[in-house]
Coordinates of C-alpha atoms and ligand atoms in Angstrom, one line a residue:
Chain A
M181 CA 0.0 0.0 0.0
A182 CA 1.5 3.3 -1.1
G183 CA 0.1 6.5 0.4
V184 CA 1.3 8.4 3.5
W185 CA 3.5 6.6 6.0
V186 CA 4.4 7.7 9.5
F187 CA 7.1 6.5 12.0
A188 CA 7.4 7.6 15.6
E189 CA 9.5 6.0 18.3
N190 CA 6.7 6.4 20.9
Y191 CA 2.9 6.4 21.0
E192 CA 2.5 10.0 21.9
H193 CA 4.4 11.3 18.9
G194 CA 2.8 8.7 16.8
L195 CA -0.6 10.3 17.5
E196 CA 0.8 13.7 16.4
L197 CA 2.0 12.3 13.1
L198 CA -1.3 10.5 12.6
Q199 CA -3.0 13.9 12.7
I200 CA -0.9 15.5 10.0
G201 CA -0.6 12.2 8.1
R202 CA -4.3 11.9 7.9
S203 CA -4.8 15.3 6.6
L204 CA -2.2 14.8 3.9
A205 CA -3.7 11.3 3.0
D206 CA -7.2 12.8 2.8
K207 CA -6.1 15.7 0.6
T208 CA -4.4 13.3 -1.9
G209 CA -6.9 10.6 -1.6
V210 CA -4.5 7.9 -0.4
E211 CA -4.3 5.6 2.6
L212 CA -2.4 6.1 5.8
T213 CA 0.1 3.6 7.3
A214 CA 1.8 3.9 10.7
F215 CA 4.7 2.0 12.2
A216 CA 4.4 0.7 15.8
C217 CA 7.7 -0.2 17.5
G218 CA 7.4 -3.6 19.1
D219 CA 3.9 -3.2 20.5
K220 CA 0.8 -4.6 18.9
E221 CA -1.5 -2.8 21.2
V222 CA -0.1 0.5 20.0
G223 CA -0.7 -0.6 16.4
Q224 CA -4.3 -1.3 17.3
Q225 CA -4.8 2.1 18.8
Y226 CA -3.3 3.7 15.7
I227 CA -6.0 2.0 13.6
Y228 CA -8.7 3.3 16.0
Y229 CA -7.2 6.8 15.5
G230 CA -7.4 6.5 11.7
A231 CA -4.5 4.5 10.3
H232 CA -5.6 2.2 7.5
Q233 CA -2.7 -0.1 8.0
V234 CA -0.1 -0.6 10.7
F235 CA 3.3 -2.3 10.5
I236 CA 4.2 -3.9 13.8
L237 CA 8.0 -3.9 14.1
P238 CA 9.1 -6.8 16.4
P239 CA 10.2 -6.0 20.0
L240 CA 14.0 -5.4 20.2
A241 CA 16.4 -7.2 22.5
E242 CA 17.8 -5.3 25.4
D243 CA 21.1 -4.6 23.6
Q244 CA 19.5 -3.6 20.3
P245 CA 19.2 0.2 19.7
L246 CA 16.2 1.6 17.9
E247 CA 18.2 2.1 14.7
T248 CA 18.3 -1.7 14.3
Y249 CA 15.0 -1.1 12.5
V250 CA 16.6 0.9 9.7
P251 CA 17.2 -2.0 7.2
A252 CA 13.6 -3.3 7.7
I253 CA 12.0 0.1 7.4
A254 CA 14.0 0.9 4.2
E255 CA 13.3 -2.5 2.7
V256 CA 9.5 -2.4 3.1
A257 CA 9.5 1.2 1.8
R258 CA 11.5 0.1 -1.2
Q259 CA 8.9 -2.7 -1.9
E260 CA 5.8 -0.7 -1.3
D261 CA 6.9 2.7 -2.6
P262 CA 5.0 5.2 -0.3
D263 CA 4.3 8.7 -1.6
I264 CA 5.1 10.5 1.6
F265 CA 7.1 9.2 4.6
L266 CA 7.1 11.3 7.8
F267 CA 9.2 10.7 10.9
A268 CA 8.9 12.2 14.4
A269 CA 12.1 14.3 14.9
T270 CA 13.2 12.8 18.1
L271 CA 17.0 12.4 18.3
R272 CA 16.8 8.8 17.2
G273 CA 14.0 9.5 14.7
K274 CA 16.3 12.0 12.9
E275 CA 19.1 9.5 12.5
I276 CA 16.7 6.8 11.4
A277 CA 15.1 9.1 8.8
A278 CA 18.4 10.2 7.4
R279 CA 19.6 6.6 7.0
V280 CA 16.4 5.4 5.5
A281 CA 16.5 8.3 3.0
A282 CA 20.1 7.4 2.1
R283 CA 19.0 3.8 1.5
L284 CA 16.1 4.9 -0.7
N285 CA 18.1 7.6 -2.5
T286 CA 15.6 10.2 -1.7
G287 CA 15.4 13.7 -0.3
L288 CA 14.5 14.5 3.3
C289 CA 13.3 17.8 4.7
S290 CA 14.7 18.0 8.3
E291 CA 12.6 19.5 11.0
C292 CA 9.8 20.5 8.8
I293 CA 7.5 22.9 10.6
E294 CA 4.8 23.4 8.0
L295 CA 3.6 21.1 5.2
D296 CA 0.9 21.1 2.6
I297 CA -0.1 19.6 -0.7
K298 CA 0.4 21.9 -3.7
D299 CA -0.2 20.5 -7.2
N300 CA -0.2 17.0 -5.7
K301 CA 3.3 17.6 -4.3
L302 CA 4.3 17.9 -0.7
E303 CA 5.5 21.5 0.0
M304 CA 7.6 21.7 3.1
K305 CA 8.9 24.6 5.2
R306 CA 12.0 24.6 7.5
V307 CA 14.2 27.2 9.0
L308 CA 17.8 28.0 7.8
Y309 CA 20.7 30.0 9.1
G310 CA 19.9 29.5 12.8
G311 CA 16.3 30.7 12.3
A312 CA 17.1 33.8 10.2
A313 CA 15.3 32.4 7.1
L314 CA 12.4 30.1 6.1
Q315 CA 13.0 27.8 3.2
T316 CA 10.2 26.2 1.2
I317 CA 11.1 23.0 -0.6
I318 CA 9.7 20.1 -2.5
C319 CA 11.1 16.7 -2.9
K320 CA 11.5 15.4 -6.5
T321 CA 12.2 11.8 -5.6
R322 CA 10.1 9.2 -3.9
P323 CA 9.2 8.9 -1.2
Q324 CA 8.9 12.6 -0.2
M325 CA 10.4 12.5 3.3
A326 CA 10.3 14.8 6.3
T327 CA 11.1 14.8 10.0
I328 CA 8.5 16.6 12.1
P329 CA 9.6 18.2 15.4
V330 CA 7.6 16.9 18.3
H331 CA 4.6 18.9 19.3
T332 CA 4.4 20.7 15.9
F333 CA 1.0 19.2 15.5
T334 CA -1.7 18.4 18.1
S335 CA -2.6 14.7 18.5
V336 CA -5.5 13.1 16.8
T337 CA -8.5 13.0 19.0
D338 CA -11.3 11.2 17.2
L339 CA -10.9 7.7 18.5
D340 CA -13.3 5.2 17.0
N341 CA -12.7 1.7 18.3
T342 CA -14.8 0.1 15.7
R343 CA -12.4 1.1 13.0
Q344 CA -10.8 -1.8 11.1
G345 CA -7.4 -1.8 9.5
I346 CA -4.7 -4.1 8.2
I347 CA -2.1 -5.2 10.7
K348 CA 1.2 -6.5 9.3
E349 CA 3.7 -8.0 11.6
F350 CA 7.4 -8.1 10.8
D351 CA 9.8 -11.0 11.2
P352 CA 12.3 -10.7 14.0
I353 CA 15.1 -8.3 13.2
S354 CA 18.7 -9.4 13.0
S355 CA 21.2 -7.4 15.1
T356 CA 23.5 -4.8 13.7
P357 CA 27.0 -4.2 14.9
V358 CA 25.8 -1.4 17.2
K359 CA 25.0 -2.7 20.7
V360 CA 23.5 -0.9 23.7
R361 CA 25.6 -1.4 26.8
D362 CA 23.6 0.7 29.2
R363 CA 20.8 3.2 29.4
Q364 CA 20.7 6.1 31.8
P365 CA 17.3 7.8 32.1
R366 CA 17.4 11.5 32.8
A367 CA 18.5 12.1 36.4
Q368 CA 15.8 14.6 37.4
E369 CA 12.5 15.0 35.8
S370 CA 12.7 18.7 34.9
G371 CA 9.2 18.9 33.5
D372 CA 8.4 19.6 29.9
I373 CA 8.9 23.3 29.1
T374 CA 7.3 22.8 25.6
R375 CA 4.0 22.6 27.4
S376 CA 4.4 25.5 29.9
R377 CA 1.9 28.4 29.8
V378 CA 4.3 30.8 31.4
L379 CA 8.1 30.6 31.0
V380 CA 10.7 32.7 32.8
C381 CA 13.9 32.2 30.8
V382 CA 17.4 33.0 32.2
G383 CA 20.5 34.0 30.3
R384 CA 24.1 34.9 30.9
G385 CA 23.0 38.1 32.5
V386 CA 22.4 36.1 35.7
E387 CA 25.8 36.1 37.3
K388 CA 25.8 33.2 39.8
E389 CA 24.0 29.9 40.1
E390 CA 22.4 30.9 43.4
D391 CA 20.8 33.9 41.7
L392 CA 18.6 31.6 39.7
K393 CA 16.3 31.8 42.8
L394 CA 15.3 35.3 41.7
A395 CA 14.0 33.9 38.5
R396 CA 12.5 30.8 40.1
E397 CA 10.6 33.0 42.5
L398 CA 9.1 35.1 39.6
A399 CA 8.2 31.9 37.8
E400 CA 6.5 30.5 40.9
I401 CA 4.4 33.6 41.4
L402 CA 3.4 33.5 37.7
G403 CA 2.6 29.8 37.9
G404 CA 5.2 29.2 35.3
D405 CA 8.4 27.2 34.8
L406 CA 12.0 28.1 34.5
A407 CA 13.9 27.8 31.2
C408 CA 17.3 29.0 30.0
T409 CA 19.6 29.8 27.1
R410 CA 22.2 27.3 25.9
P411 CA 25.2 28.6 27.8
I412 CA 23.4 28.2 31.1
A413 CA 22.7 24.6 30.5
E414 CA 25.7 23.5 28.4
E415 CA 28.6 25.6 29.6
L416 CA 27.6 26.4 33.2
H417 CA 25.5 23.3 33.8
W418 CA 23.2 25.3 36.1
M419 CA 20.1 23.8 34.6
P420 CA 19.3 20.5 32.8
Q421 CA 19.9 20.2 29.1
E422 CA 16.2 19.8 28.3
T423 CA 15.4 23.2 29.7
Y424 CA 17.3 25.3 27.2
I425 CA 15.4 27.0 24.4
G426 CA 16.5 27.5 20.8
L427 CA 17.7 25.9 17.6
S428 CA 19.5 23.1 19.2
G429 CA 17.3 23.0 22.2
Q430 CA 13.5 23.2 22.7
T431 CA 10.9 25.1 20.7
V432 CA 8.4 26.6 23.1
K433 CA 5.0 28.3 22.6
P434 CA 3.9 29.7 26.0
E435 CA 1.3 32.4 26.5
L436 CA 4.0 34.5 28.2
Y437 CA 7.8 34.4 27.9
I438 CA 9.9 36.6 30.2
G439 CA 13.6 36.6 29.3
L440 CA 16.1 37.8 32.0
G441 CA 19.6 38.8 30.9
I442 CA 19.3 37.4 27.4
S443 CA 21.0 39.1 24.4
G444 CA 18.6 37.7 21.8
Q445 CA 20.9 35.7 19.4
I446 CA 18.9 34.2 16.6
Q447 CA 19.7 30.6 17.7
H448 CA 17.9 31.3 20.9
T449 CA 15.0 33.5 19.7
T450 CA 14.0 31.0 16.9
G451 CA 12.8 28.8 19.7
I452 CA 10.4 31.4 21.1
R453 CA 8.9 32.6 17.9
D454 CA 5.5 31.2 18.6
S455 CA 5.2 32.6 22.1
R456 CA 2.1 34.8 22.5
I457 CA 3.7 37.6 24.5
I458 CA 7.5 38.1 24.7
C459 CA 8.9 40.3 27.6
T460 CA 12.5 41.0 28.2
I461 CA 14.6 42.5 30.9
N462 CA 18.1 43.6 29.8
K463 CA 20.3 46.4 31.0
D464 CA 21.7 47.0 27.5
E465 CA 19.1 49.1 25.6
D466 CA 20.6 48.0 22.3
A467 CA 20.3 44.3 23.0
P468 CA 18.9 42.6 19.9
I469 CA 16.2 40.9 22.0
F470 CA 14.3 44.2 22.3
K471 CA 13.6 44.1 18.6
I472 CA 11.6 40.9 19.0
S473 CA 10.0 41.7 22.3
D474 CA 6.4 42.9 22.9
Y475 CA 7.4 44.6 26.1
G476 CA 11.0 45.2 27.1
I477 CA 12.3 46.6 30.3
V478 CA 15.7 48.4 30.1
G479 CA 17.2 47.8 33.5
D480 CA 19.2 45.6 35.8
L481 CA 17.5 42.3 36.4
Y482 CA 18.8 42.2 40.0
K483 CA 16.7 45.3 40.7
V484 CA 13.8 44.7 38.4
V485 CA 13.0 41.1 39.1
P486 CA 12.6 41.3 42.9
F487 CA 10.4 44.4 42.4
L488 CA 8.2 42.6 39.9
S489 CA 7.9 39.5 42.1
Q490 CA 7.0 41.7 45.0
E491 CA 4.5 43.7 43.0
L492 CA 2.9 40.5 41.5
A493 CA 2.7 38.9 44.9
R494 CA 1.0 42.0 46.4
L495 CA -1.6 42.0 43.6
K496 CA -2.2 38.3 44.1
K497 CA -2.9 38.7 47.7
K498 CA -5.6 41.3 47.0
Chain B
M225 CA 47.7 3.4 28.2
F226 CA 48.6 1.4 25.1
K227 CA 48.5 3.0 21.8
I228 CA 46.0 2.0 19.2
S229 CA 46.8 4.4 16.4
L230 CA 43.7 5.7 14.9
N231 CA 43.2 7.2 11.4
I232 CA 40.5 9.7 12.0
I233 CA 38.6 11.8 9.5
A234 CA 36.9 15.0 10.7
C235 CA 34.4 16.5 8.3
F236 CA 33.7 20.2 8.3
K237 CA 31.7 22.7 6.4
W238 CA 32.6 26.3 5.4
V239 CA 29.4 28.2 6.1
V240 CA 28.1 31.7 5.8
D241 CA 28.3 33.6 9.1
H242 CA 24.7 34.4 10.0
E243 CA 25.6 37.6 11.8
D244 CA 26.5 38.9 8.3
I245 CA 23.2 38.0 6.7
K246 CA 21.2 41.1 5.6
V247 CA 17.6 41.3 4.5
N248 CA 16.3 43.3 1.6
P249 CA 13.3 45.0 3.4
E250 CA 11.3 45.2 0.2
T251 CA 11.5 41.7 -1.0
N252 CA 12.3 40.0 2.3
E253 CA 15.0 38.2 0.5
L254 CA 18.4 37.4 2.1
V255 CA 21.4 39.4 1.0
L256 CA 24.5 37.2 1.3
D257 CA 26.9 38.8 -1.1
R258 CA 28.9 40.5 1.5
A259 CA 28.7 37.9 4.2
G260 CA 31.8 36.3 5.7
Y261 CA 32.3 32.6 6.0
R262 CA 33.6 30.5 8.8
I263 CA 34.0 26.9 9.8
S264 CA 30.6 25.7 11.0
D265 CA 30.6 26.0 14.8
Y266 CA 29.4 22.5 15.3
D267 CA 32.3 21.2 13.2
R268 CA 34.8 22.8 15.5
F269 CA 33.8 20.2 18.0
A270 CA 34.2 17.4 15.5
I271 CA 37.7 18.6 14.6
E272 CA 38.7 19.0 18.2
E273 CA 37.4 15.5 19.1
A274 CA 39.3 13.9 16.3
V275 CA 42.5 15.7 17.3
A276 CA 42.1 14.9 21.0
L277 CA 41.4 11.2 20.3
S278 CA 44.4 10.9 18.0
E279 CA 46.5 12.5 20.7
Q280 CA 45.2 10.2 23.3
Y281 CA 45.3 6.9 21.4
G282 CA 48.0 7.8 18.8
G283 CA 47.3 8.2 15.1
S284 CA 46.4 11.1 12.9
T285 CA 43.6 13.3 11.8
T286 CA 42.5 14.3 8.4
A287 CA 40.1 17.2 8.0
V288 CA 37.8 17.0 5.0
T289 CA 35.5 19.5 3.5
V290 CA 33.3 19.7 0.4
G291 CA 32.9 23.2 -0.9
F292 CA 33.3 25.7 -3.6
P293 CA 36.6 27.3 -4.5
A294 CA 36.4 30.1 -1.9
A295 CA 36.3 27.5 0.8
K296 CA 40.0 27.1 0.3
K297 CA 40.3 29.8 3.0
S298 CA 38.9 27.3 5.5
L299 CA 41.8 24.9 5.2
K300 CA 44.4 26.9 7.1
D301 CA 41.9 27.5 9.9
A302 CA 41.0 23.8 10.1
L303 CA 44.6 22.7 10.0
A304 CA 45.6 25.2 12.7
R305 CA 43.2 23.3 15.0
G306 CA 45.5 20.2 14.9
P307 CA 44.8 17.8 12.0
E308 CA 47.9 16.6 10.1
K309 CA 46.4 17.0 6.7
A310 CA 43.3 18.2 4.8
I311 CA 41.3 17.0 1.9
F312 CA 39.6 19.7 -0.1
I313 CA 36.8 18.4 -2.4
N314 CA 36.3 21.4 -4.5
D315 CA 34.1 22.4 -7.4
P316 CA 32.3 25.6 -8.3
A317 CA 29.2 23.4 -8.5
F318 CA 29.5 22.5 -4.8
A319 CA 28.2 25.9 -3.6
N320 CA 24.6 24.9 -2.7
L321 CA 24.7 21.2 -2.2
E322 CA 21.9 19.4 -0.3
P323 CA 22.8 16.8 2.4
S324 CA 22.2 13.8 0.1
Q325 CA 24.8 15.2 -2.4
T326 CA 27.3 16.2 0.2
A327 CA 27.1 12.7 1.8
A328 CA 27.5 11.0 -1.6
I329 CA 30.5 13.2 -2.6
L330 CA 32.2 12.6 0.8
A331 CA 31.5 8.9 0.4
Q332 CA 33.2 8.7 -3.0
S333 CA 36.2 10.7 -1.8
I334 CA 36.7 8.9 1.5
N335 CA 36.0 5.4 0.1
N336 CA 39.6 4.7 -0.9
Q337 CA 41.2 6.4 2.2
E338 CA 42.2 4.2 5.1
F339 CA 40.2 5.3 8.2
D340 CA 39.1 3.9 11.5
L341 CA 36.7 6.7 12.5
I342 CA 34.8 9.5 10.9
I343 CA 33.6 12.4 13.1
C344 CA 31.0 14.9 11.9
G345 CA 29.3 17.7 13.8
E346 CA 25.7 17.0 14.7
G347 CA 24.5 19.4 12.0
S348 CA 25.8 22.4 10.0
G349 CA 25.5 26.0 11.1
D350 CA 23.7 27.0 7.9
L351 CA 21.2 24.2 7.0
Y352 CA 21.3 22.2 10.2
A353 CA 19.7 19.3 8.4
Q354 CA 21.7 16.8 10.5
Q355 CA 21.7 14.3 7.7
V356 CA 25.3 14.2 6.3
G357 CA 26.8 12.0 9.1
P358 CA 24.1 9.3 9.1
R359 CA 23.8 9.3 5.3
L360 CA 27.6 9.0 4.9
A361 CA 27.7 6.0 7.2
E362 CA 25.0 4.3 5.1
H363 CA 27.0 5.0 1.9
L364 CA 30.1 3.6 3.4
N365 CA 28.2 0.8 5.0
I366 CA 29.7 1.4 8.5
P367 CA 28.0 1.6 11.9
C368 CA 27.0 5.0 13.1
A369 CA 26.0 6.8 16.4
S370 CA 24.6 10.3 16.4
F371 CA 24.4 13.0 19.0
V372 CA 27.4 11.7 20.9
R373 CA 28.7 13.5 24.0
K374 CA 31.6 11.2 24.9
I375 CA 33.8 8.8 23.0
T376 CA 36.2 6.1 24.3
I377 CA 38.1 3.5 22.4
E378 CA 38.6 0.0 23.7
G379 CA 40.8 -2.0 21.3
R380 CA 38.8 -2.1 18.0
E381 CA 35.6 -1.0 19.7
L382 CA 34.2 2.5 20.1
I383 CA 32.1 3.2 23.1
A384 CA 29.9 6.2 22.8
E385 CA 27.6 8.0 25.2
R386 CA 24.8 9.4 23.0
R387 CA 21.8 11.5 23.8
V388 CA 18.4 10.1 23.2
D389 CA 15.1 11.6 24.1
E390 CA 14.8 9.8 27.5
G391 CA 18.4 10.4 28.6
I392 CA 21.7 8.7 27.6
E393 CA 22.3 5.5 25.8
I394 CA 25.8 4.0 26.0
I395 CA 26.6 2.0 22.8
S396 CA 29.5 0.1 21.5
M397 CA 30.4 -0.6 17.9
P398 CA 33.3 -2.0 15.9
L399 CA 35.6 0.3 14.0
P400 CA 35.6 1.6 11.4
A401 CA 32.6 3.7 12.4
L402 CA 31.0 7.1 12.2
V403 CA 29.9 9.4 15.0
T404 CA 28.2 12.8 15.0
V405 CA 29.1 14.8 18.1
L406 CA 27.3 17.4 20.2
P407 CA 28.9 20.7 21.3
E408 CA 29.0 19.5 24.9
I409 CA 31.6 16.8 24.0
N410 CA 34.7 19.1 24.4
S411 CA 35.9 22.7 24.4
P412 CA 37.7 23.4 21.1
R413 CA 41.2 24.8 21.5
V414 CA 41.8 28.2 20.1
P415 CA 44.7 28.1 17.6
G416 CA 47.7 30.3 18.5
L417 CA 50.1 31.9 16.1
K418 CA 52.4 28.9 16.1
D419 CA 49.5 26.6 15.1
T420 CA 48.6 29.0 12.3
L421 CA 52.1 29.1 11.0
A422 CA 52.4 25.3 11.2
A423 CA 49.1 25.0 9.3
S424 CA 50.4 26.5 6.2
K425 CA 53.1 23.8 5.9
K426 CA 50.6 20.9 6.2
P427 CA 49.6 18.9 3.1
V428 CA 46.3 19.5 1.4
V429 CA 45.0 16.9 -1.1
E430 CA 42.6 18.4 -3.6
I431 CA 39.8 16.5 -5.3
T432 CA 37.7 18.1 -7.9
G433 CA 34.2 17.4 -9.2
S434 CA 35.6 15.9 -12.4
D435 CA 37.2 13.1 -10.3
L436 CA 33.8 12.1 -9.0
E437 CA 30.5 10.8 -10.2
E438 CA 28.0 13.6 -10.6
T439 CA 25.3 13.8 -7.9
V440 CA 21.8 15.1 -8.6
P441 CA 19.7 17.0 -6.0
C442 CA 16.5 15.3 -4.7
L443 CA 15.1 18.5 -3.2
E444 CA 14.1 21.7 -5.0
T445 CA 14.0 25.0 -3.2
V446 CA 10.8 26.9 -4.0
E447 CA 11.8 30.0 -2.0
I448 CA 13.9 31.3 0.8
K449 CA 12.6 34.3 2.8
A450 CA 13.8 36.1 5.9
T451 CA 11.8 35.2 8.9
T452 CA 10.1 38.2 10.5
M453 CA 8.9 38.6 14.0
E454 CA 6.3 41.3 14.3
R455 CA 6.3 42.4 17.9
N456 CA 5.1 45.4 19.8
C457 CA 8.6 46.5 20.8
E458 CA 7.3 48.7 23.6
K459 CA 10.1 49.8 26.0
F460 CA 9.9 50.4 29.7
D461 CA 12.4 52.0 32.1
A462 CA 13.3 50.4 35.4
N463 CA 11.7 53.0 37.5
E464 CA 8.8 52.2 39.8
D465 CA 6.1 53.8 37.7
D466 CA 7.2 52.1 34.5
L467 CA 7.4 48.7 36.2
K468 CA 3.9 49.1 37.7
R469 CA 2.7 50.0 34.2
F470 CA 4.5 46.9 32.9
V471 CA 2.6 44.7 35.3
E472 CA -0.7 46.3 34.3
V473 CA 0.0 45.6 30.7
L474 CA 0.5 42.0 31.5
L475 CA -2.7 41.9 33.5
R476 CA -4.6 43.4 30.7
A477 CA -3.2 41.0 28.2
G478 CA -4.7 38.2 30.3
V479 CA -1.5 36.2 30.5
I480 CA -1.3 36.3 34.2
D481 CA -4.1 35.9 36.7
Ligands
LIG117 C1 25.2 26.7 16.0 C2 24.8 27.3 17.2 C3 23.6 26.9 17.8 C4 23.1 27.5 19.0 N1 22.0 27.1 19.6 C5 21.5 27.7 20.6 C6 20.2 27.3 21.2 O1 19.6 26.4 20.8 N2 19.8 28.0 22.3 C7 20.5 29.1 22.8 O2 20.0 29.7 23.8 N3 21.7 29.5 22.3 C8 22.2 28.8 21.2 N4 23.4 29.2 20.7 C9 24.1 30.2 21.4 C10 23.7 31.6 21.0 O3 24.3 32.0 19.8 C11 24.1 32.6 22.1 O4 25.4 32.5 22.3 C12 23.3 32.4 23.4 O5 21.9 32.2 23.2 C13 23.6 33.6 24.3 O6 23.0 33.4 25.5 P1 22.6 34.6 26.5 O7 21.7 35.5 25.8 O8 22.2 33.9 27.7 O9 24.0 35.3 26.8 P2 24.7 36.6 26.3 O10 24.7 36.6 24.8 O11 26.0 36.6 26.9 O12 23.8 37.7 26.8 C14 23.7 38.2 28.1 C15 22.8 39.4 28.2 O13 22.5 39.7 29.5 C16 22.5 41.1 29.6 N5 22.8 41.4 31.1 C17 24.0 41.2 31.7 N6 23.8 41.6 33.0 C18 22.6 42.0 33.2 C19 21.8 42.4 34.3 N7 22.4 42.6 35.5 N8 20.5 42.8 34.1 C20 20.0 42.7 32.9 N9 20.6 42.2 31.8 C21 21.9 41.9 31.9 C22 23.6 41.6 28.7 O14 23.3 42.9 28.3 C23 23.4 40.6 27.5 O15 22.6 41.1 26.5 C24 23.8 28.6 19.6 C25 25.0 29.0 18.9 C26 25.5 28.4 17.8 C27 26.7 29.0 17.1

């Protein structure tokens, strides 16, 4: 069965791809196929949520990494020749998609943030130059492939557990030379900033680790979460990796973003583009972040933040 | 520690410096004519890691780039960072390659080199498609690990700590292999005057497009436009009145309760 295919390493992202996959399949009048990794129950759910067909990849052994699926995925795609093949852009999903695309000699749009059908072709958009530009591309070879950042689309909702579909199970997969020796889950659950309604984001303008408490206090009063720029996480290690925003970090879309001591380099601001309201506190009135802020305060965060916290707390009490 | 002697290839790209990108306000198109170029930031980590590993385990590093003639300028900078030699795969047609082409060109050029390990940055500073590394591994039919933050070598095995969405996965794979590395893997050294002088004496092998099979793009660019962020851009001072007004604005916007 040709049509639109989707692959996600987990169920949640699978539902997001089903949403966009279904709209593309409907627009082009083709069927939708989803992969389920090692779990028949997940495959069954995908059918209830609108997949016409599911491929159940066999469960992997403890030492087999997810990429072990690459040859099997590429082989079935070669045989059945889908029109469109979408992958959830998790870290492993990005590697798998690139390797499958190489095996199929086809083009891949990485981290596609918008896609639509134009003249029966998939038109895809992605950012370039650290977020400074938006590129629109089409893929001239088959399948037309893209990776889709997680949470770009909402999940499908219309569950119908009378829906029927085709379930195809794969033979066990032989190992590749890459072996998993150990897995270390994230040390602390830092919460998922991609879902926060309010984010207070700290940058290098914060001088010492202990000063994060000023930001944390403000975040708490606003009922929001704390996020940061890359240097805070990667160079200073003050905050977990998954709390930094930007090109190589998270893309967020809160109702309110407040940036403290952040210069506004494009690699960071590309991750906050979809925020509803952007506020900034920076002592340098020429900081580039003011150009992309709705409301900017020119001032020392060490004076401004405690005042704001106090003022907000006072209003809250009222 | 016993010496293993590794032949390492570090791939790097010469990219436009985005600080220099200007926008034509009428057409919203990018103006790149006067932009400077630099070694892609991510690839500095790849070069550093290759050099550090060859220092630790013995061996040598070759820096490889695919680019258009002006990318020649990158070679001295790359070599000043420690590699013993460079391969410059150069053709005027290589100015705007897409990842599938870059990977195919690298594969053809690397295929007859002896190597134990190829290191790429996790993505490039311009396109950031993050495809060249994994695609190259497929072309060369060697194992691959992406988003790696630590590498150790045990005999003929490479042990990598790689990031995955739920945390860290520690994998092993036999050499020869390919890894793509994250910026957190090291802190690239800053070349000094001595390194720069030494760099000009290091050998550069040049390969041109006519030595290779032609590659055809799979993707077609319909358009490239500058991204715009239309925002209010209202500024406040840090005095008490202004800050109170700021809080009121937020209240009115309904973003805080
Ligand atoms: C390829 C690449 C990818 C990248 N990806 C990302 C990414 O995903 N995310 C990311 O965040 N970065 C990323 N970066 C880094 C990015 O370019 C910037 O270096 C980084 O975002 C800067 O962080 P910052 O704003 O916290 O620090 P700085 O640029 O150092 O800015 C600090 C700001 O604080 C202000 N300040 C100082 N003291 C005070 C005070 N007391 N009160 C108020 N203001 C004060 C200063 O005026 C200054 O504007 C990337 C870079 C590259 C090259």
